[in-house]
Amino acid sequence: FLVNLVGSFLMGAAVGFAEKNLWFHSSWRVFITAGFCGGFTTFSAFAFENVELILNKSYGTFALYSLATFVLCLLAALAGLMITRS
């Protein structure tokens, strides 16, 4: 959860930084966002954790964890983008 949250923030921050600093080459933006952040925040662990929750019939925890991860990671990405754009 925290890795996905931090990675989402870093992804937004990297995009905002790249937009604000025109000298920042687009190849580096791709490397940082798709390469580093993409590798750092793979959702395979997230998916497997959810499968385990479903198999253990922890449906409430599954729903809360999935929704919280989705919403908070979107907000973290937006925060990273907005902080680096201003």
XYZ file of C-alpha atoms in Angstrom:
86
model
C 0.000 0.000 0.000
C 2.675 2.489 1.043
C 4.899 1.589 -1.896
C 2.026 2.248 -4.300
C 1.227 5.502 -2.503
C 4.838 6.748 -2.542
C 5.329 5.606 -6.132
C 2.196 7.429 -7.240
C 3.414 10.628 -5.596
C 6.845 10.256 -7.216
C 5.244 9.633 -10.618
C 3.184 12.816 -10.366
C 6.187 14.780 -9.108
C 8.380 13.539 -11.960
C 5.812 14.562 -14.572
C 5.327 17.974 -12.973
C 9.096 18.521 -12.728
C 9.563 17.546 -16.365
C 6.796 19.918 -17.483
C 8.191 22.800 -15.456
C 11.808 22.312 -16.527
C 11.986 22.249 -20.294
C 15.686 21.300 -20.167
C 14.645 17.958 -18.633
C 14.877 15.591 -21.596
C 11.780 13.520 -22.415
C 13.870 10.331 -22.376
C 14.643 10.919 -18.707
C 10.969 11.509 -17.990
C 10.116 8.137 -19.540
C 12.967 6.458 -17.662
C 11.851 7.862 -14.311
C 8.108 7.383 -14.764
C 7.826 4.132 -16.703
C 11.177 2.702 -15.659
C 11.790 3.571 -12.033
C 8.273 4.348 -10.789
C 6.726 1.604 -12.902
C 9.137 -0.953 -11.495
C 8.831 0.411 -7.968
C 5.047 0.289 -7.844
C 4.157 -2.873 -9.663
C 0.625 -3.803 -8.828
C 1.397 -7.500 -8.827
C 1.815 -7.427 -5.059
C -1.418 -5.453 -4.777
C -3.262 -7.977 -6.912
C -1.894 -10.947 -4.991
C -2.771 -9.378 -1.638
C -6.323 -8.893 -2.888
C -6.523 -12.495 -4.089
C -5.474 -13.658 -0.628
C -8.127 -11.470 0.993
C -10.801 -12.909 -1.290
C -9.651 -16.483 -0.688
C -9.749 -15.838 3.064
C -13.268 -14.434 2.639
C -12.165 -11.067 4.019
C -14.484 -9.224 1.678
C -14.758 -6.041 3.746
C -10.997 -5.711 4.041
C -10.652 -6.467 0.331
C -13.122 -3.708 -0.584
C -11.604 -1.161 1.796
C -8.025 -1.933 0.784
C -8.792 -1.802 -2.941
C -10.793 1.423 -2.728
C -8.315 3.138 -0.400
C -5.375 2.183 -2.597
C -7.080 3.422 -5.748
C -8.297 6.735 -4.312
C -5.221 7.577 -2.246
C -2.789 6.704 -5.051
C -4.707 8.966 -7.433
C -4.586 11.768 -4.867
C -0.864 11.165 -4.246
C -0.132 11.361 -7.979
C -2.157 14.576 -8.209
C -0.349 16.026 -5.170
C 3.046 15.231 -6.655
C 2.048 16.820 -9.933
C 0.587 19.949 -8.334
C 3.522 20.462 -5.957
C 6.083 20.338 -8.746
C 4.035 22.408 -11.163
C 3.699 25.412 -8.844
